[in-house]
CSV table of C-alpha atoms in Angstrom, one decimal:
chain,number,residue,atom,x,y,z
A,4,UNK,CA,125.6,104.4,26.9
A,5,UNK,CA,125.6,105.3,30.3
A,6,UNK,CA,127.0,109.6,31.2
A,7,UNK,CA,129.7,108.5,32.8
A,8,UNK,CA,130.7,105.8,30.2
A,9,UNK,CA,130.6,106.5,26.6
A,10,UNK,CA,131.7,103.1,25.4
A,11,UNK,CA,131.2,99.9,27.6
A,12,UNK,CA,131.6,96.3,26.1
A,13,UNK,CA,130.9,92.9,27.4
A,14,UNK,CA,132.1,89.7,26.1
A,15,UNK,CA,131.7,86.1,26.3
A,16,UNK,CA,134.6,84.2,24.6
A,17,UNK,CA,132.4,81.5,22.2
A,18,UNK,CA,135.4,78.6,22.1
A,19,UNK,CA,135.7,75.5,23.4
A,20,UNK,CA,137.2,75.5,27.0
A,21,UNK,CA,140.0,73.1,26.4
A,22,UNK,CA,141.3,75.4,24.1
A,23,UNK,CA,144.3,77.2,25.9
A,24,UNK,CA,144.0,80.8,26.5
A,25,UNK,CA,147.2,83.4,27.6
A,26,UNK,CA,145.7,85.7,30.6
A,27,UNK,CA,144.8,89.1,29.8
A,28,UNK,CA,148.0,91.5,29.7
A,29,UNK,CA,149.1,95.1,28.6
A,30,UNK,CA,151.6,93.5,25.6
A,31,UNK,CA,155.2,96.2,25.7
A,32,UNK,CA,156.0,95.3,22.2
A,33,UNK,CA,152.5,96.0,20.8
A,34,UNK,CA,150.4,98.4,23.1
A,35,UNK,CA,147.6,96.1,23.0
A,36,UNK,CA,145.6,94.7,25.5
A,37,UNK,CA,144.1,91.5,25.1
A,38,UNK,CA,144.2,87.7,26.8
A,39,UNK,CA,146.0,85.3,23.1
A,40,UNK,CA,144.9,82.3,22.0
A,41,UNK,CA,147.1,80.1,22.9
A,42,UNK,CA,146.7,77.4,20.4
A,43,UNK,CA,146.6,80.0,17.1
A,44,UNK,CA,148.5,83.0,18.8
A,45,UNK,CA,145.0,85.4,17.7
A,46,UNK,CA,142.4,86.9,20.4
A,47,UNK,CA,139.0,87.3,20.3
A,48,UNK,CA,139.1,90.3,22.2
A,49,UNK,CA,141.4,93.9,22.7
A,50,UNK,CA,142.2,97.1,22.2
A,51,UNK,CA,145.4,99.4,21.3
A,52,UNK,CA,146.4,101.3,25.1
A,53,UNK,CA,147.3,104.3,22.8
A,54,UNK,CA,145.6,104.8,19.4
A,55,UNK,CA,142.0,103.0,20.9
A,56,UNK,CA,141.9,100.4,18.3
A,57,UNK,CA,139.6,98.2,19.2
A,58,UNK,CA,138.5,95.0,18.4
A,59,UNK,CA,135.8,91.9,19.5
A,60,UNK,CA,134.8,88.2,17.5
A,61,UNK,CA,132.4,85.9,18.0
A,62,UNK,CA,131.6,83.0,16.0
A,63,UNK,CA,128.7,82.4,13.8
A,64,UNK,CA,127.3,78.8,14.8
A,65,UNK,CA,128.0,76.4,11.4
A,66,UNK,CA,129.5,73.0,11.2
A,67,UNK,CA,131.0,73.0,8.5
A,68,UNK,CA,134.4,72.0,7.6
A,69,UNK,CA,136.7,74.1,6.1
A,70,UNK,CA,140.9,73.3,5.2
A,71,UNK,CA,143.4,73.7,7.9
A,72,UNK,CA,144.7,76.9,5.7
A,73,UNK,CA,142.5,79.3,6.8
A,74,UNK,CA,143.2,81.6,9.1
A,75,UNK,CA,142.5,81.8,12.5
A,76,UNK,CA,139.8,84.3,13.4
A,77,UNK,CA,141.9,85.4,16.1
A,78,UNK,CA,144.2,87.2,13.5
A,79,UNK,CA,141.7,89.4,12.3
A,80,UNK,CA,141.1,91.0,15.6
A,81,UNK,CA,145.2,91.6,16.3
A,82,UNK,CA,145.5,92.5,12.7
A,83,UNK,CA,142.7,95.8,14.1
A,84,UNK,CA,144.4,96.6,16.8
A,85,UNK,CA,147.8,96.6,15.2
A,86,UNK,CA,146.8,98.7,11.9
A,87,UNK,CA,143.6,100.3,12.4
A,88,UNK,CA,140.3,99.7,11.3
A,89,UNK,CA,140.3,101.5,7.7
A,90,UNK,CA,141.9,98.4,5.9
A,91,UNK,CA,140.2,95.4,7.7
A,92,UNK,CA,138.0,94.8,5.0
A,93,UNK,CA,140.9,94.1,2.1
A,94,UNK,CA,142.7,92.0,5.1
A,95,UNK,CA,139.2,89.6,5.4
A,96,UNK,CA,138.8,89.4,1.5
A,97,UNK,CA,142.3,88.5,1.2
A,98,UNK,CA,141.8,85.3,3.5
A,99,UNK,CA,139.4,82.5,4.3
A,100,UNK,CA,138.4,82.2,7.6
A,101,UNK,CA,135.4,81.0,9.2
A,102,UNK,CA,132.4,82.6,9.6
A,103,UNK,CA,132.0,85.0,12.2
A,104,UNK,CA,130.9,88.5,14.0
A,105,UNK,CA,132.8,91.7,14.2
A,106,UNK,CA,132.6,94.0,16.1
A,107,UNK,CA,135.5,97.0,15.2
A,108,UNK,CA,136.8,100.3,15.4
A,109,UNK,CA,138.7,103.7,17.7
A,110,UNK,CA,137.0,104.2,21.2
A,111,UNK,CA,139.1,106.2,22.8
A,112,UNK,CA,137.2,108.9,22.5
A,113,UNK,CA,134.3,111.0,23.6
A,114,UNK,CA,132.3,109.6,20.7
A,115,UNK,CA,133.3,106.0,20.0
A,116,UNK,CA,133.1,105.2,16.1
A,117,UNK,CA,132.0,101.4,15.8
A,118,UNK,CA,131.2,99.3,13.4
A,119,UNK,CA,130.0,95.6,12.9
A,120,UNK,CA,130.9,93.2,9.9
A,121,UNK,CA,129.9,89.5,9.7
A,122,UNK,CA,131.0,86.9,7.0
A,123,UNK,CA,129.8,83.1,6.0
A,124,UNK,CA,132.7,80.6,5.5
A,125,UNK,CA,133.0,79.5,1.8
A,126,UNK,CA,130.8,77.3,0.4
A,127,UNK,CA,133.0,74.6,0.0
A,128,UNK,CA,137.2,74.1,1.3
A,129,UNK,CA,137.9,75.0,-2.3
A,130,UNK,CA,136.4,78.5,-2.4
A,131,UNK,CA,138.4,81.7,-1.3
A,132,UNK,CA,135.6,84.3,-1.3
A,133,UNK,CA,132.9,84.0,1.8
A,134,UNK,CA,129.5,82.9,0.9
A,135,UNK,CA,127.1,85.9,2.6
A,136,UNK,CA,128.8,88.6,3.8
A,137,UNK,CA,127.0,92.1,5.4
A,138,UNK,CA,128.7,95.5,7.1
A,139,UNK,CA,126.8,98.4,9.3
A,140,UNK,CA,127.9,101.4,11.3
A,141,UNK,CA,127.0,100.0,15.0
A,142,UNK,CA,124.5,103.7,16.1
A,143,UNK,CA,124.5,104.6,19.8
A,144,UNK,CA,123.0,102.7,22.1
A,145,UNK,CA,123.2,99.0,22.7
A,146,UNK,CA,124.1,96.8,20.5
A,147,UNK,CA,123.5,93.2,21.6
A,148,UNK,CA,125.1,89.9,19.3
A,149,UNK,CA,125.4,86.8,19.6
A,150,UNK,CA,126.2,83.5,16.8
A,151,UNK,CA,122.7,84.4,14.8
A,152,UNK,CA,123.2,83.6,10.8
A,153,UNK,CA,121.8,86.8,9.7
A,154,UNK,CA,122.3,86.3,6.2
A,155,UNK,CA,119.3,83.5,6.3
A,156,UNK,CA,117.1,86.1,7.7
A,157,UNK,CA,116.9,84.3,11.6
A,158,UNK,CA,115.5,86.7,14.0
A,159,UNK,CA,117.1,87.9,17.0
A,160,UNK,CA,117.7,84.4,19.1
A,161,UNK,CA,116.2,85.1,22.3
A,162,UNK,CA,118.7,85.2,24.4
A,163,UNK,CA,120.2,88.7,22.8
A,164,UNK,CA,116.8,89.8,22.8
A,165,UNK,CA,116.3,88.7,26.8
A,166,UNK,CA,120.5,90.9,27.0
A,167,UNK,CA,119.3,93.7,25.3
A,168,UNK,CA,116.2,94.2,28.2
A,169,UNK,CA,118.6,93.2,30.9
A,170,UNK,CA,121.6,95.7,29.9
A,171,UNK,CA,118.5,98.6,29.5
A,172,UNK,CA,117.5,98.1,33.1
A,173,UNK,CA,120.5,97.4,34.6
A,174,UNK,CA,122.4,100.7,33.4
A,175,UNK,CA,118.8,103.2,34.0
A,176,UNK,CA,119.2,101.6,37.1
A,177,UNK,CA,122.6,102.8,37.7
A,178,UNK,CA,123.8,106.3,39.4
A,179,UNK,CA,124.8,108.9,37.8
A,180,UNK,CA,128.3,108.3,39.1
A,181,UNK,CA,128.9,104.5,39.1
A,182,UNK,CA,131.9,102.3,40.4
A,183,UNK,CA,133.7,100.8,37.6
A,184,UNK,CA,133.9,98.1,39.8
A,185,UNK,CA,129.7,98.2,40.2
A,186,UNK,CA,128.9,98.2,36.6
A,187,UNK,CA,132.0,95.5,36.0
A,188,UNK,CA,129.8,92.9,38.0
A,189,UNK,CA,126.9,93.7,37.5
A,190,UNK,CA,127.2,92.6,33.7
A,191,UNK,CA,129.4,90.1,34.8
A,192,UNK,CA,126.1,88.9,36.2
A,193,UNK,CA,124.1,88.9,33.4
A,194,UNK,CA,126.0,87.6,31.0
A,195,UNK,CA,126.8,84.3,33.6
A,196,UNK,CA,123.2,83.6,32.5
A,197,UNK,CA,123.0,80.5,30.2
A,198,UNK,CA,119.3,79.4,30.3
A,199,UNK,CA,117.2,77.2,27.6
A,200,UNK,CA,114.8,78.9,25.5
A,201,UNK,CA,111.6,78.5,26.1
A,202,UNK,CA,109.6,75.4,24.4
A,203,UNK,CA,108.5,76.8,20.6
A,204,UNK,CA,111.3,79.5,20.3
A,205,UNK,CA,114.2,77.5,19.2
A,206,UNK,CA,116.2,78.7,16.6
A,207,UNK,CA,115.1,76.8,13.4
A,208,UNK,CA,117.5,75.5,12.3
A,209,UNK,CA,118.4,73.7,15.3
A,210,UNK,CA,120.8,71.5,13.4
A,211,UNK,CA,123.5,73.9,12.7
A,212,UNK,CA,124.1,74.6,16.6
A,213,UNK,CA,125.7,73.2,19.7
A,214,UNK,CA,122.9,71.4,21.3
A,215,UNK,CA,124.1,72.7,24.8
A,216,UNK,CA,122.8,75.9,24.8
A,217,UNK,CA,125.3,79.0,26.5
A,218,UNK,CA,125.0,82.7,27.5
A,219,UNK,CA,125.1,86.0,24.9
A,220,UNK,CA,128.3,86.7,23.7
A,221,UNK,CA,128.3,90.3,22.3
């Protein structure tokens, strides 16, 4: 990302604004730094302050209704923060989740190792297995992710393409020893954009996404 920062991460909470949440805090009982979902108890972004386990999640665009017995996606992030990334795939396969994208790994090193997995919700509420899923290692460089449905072959959404270019230009313009505050402020400004794509560039599966456009997510 930048010589002074081996790992930089920016995240937008992909959730209804009315859903209650708790502010970010360092939990003395777990060692985890995160904000909590006050409704289901999980989190969408966090890091273990001692072990370096990191995870962040965003939704996949889908309006299919699933049974109320499904596990909150925020519990997936919580599991990684507490137990590490090694057994996350077994945890995913043993439960029913709404569709998601997840980036996770150990980051308190000079060479952070990250992986990306995505999972599509079951084809029916009675099916415990996801209808599609996949994973890949996250290579060095700028990795951008929104709520595209990669399993159906969608091209990156316009906001994702724009974000990669904007972040790349921002990082290249930073001095060799930038202030953390300046990096945070610059990324917050970039991530705060919420423009509709130009005419003709809307996602083909328009019925599967919200009517209002939003900013980039991961």
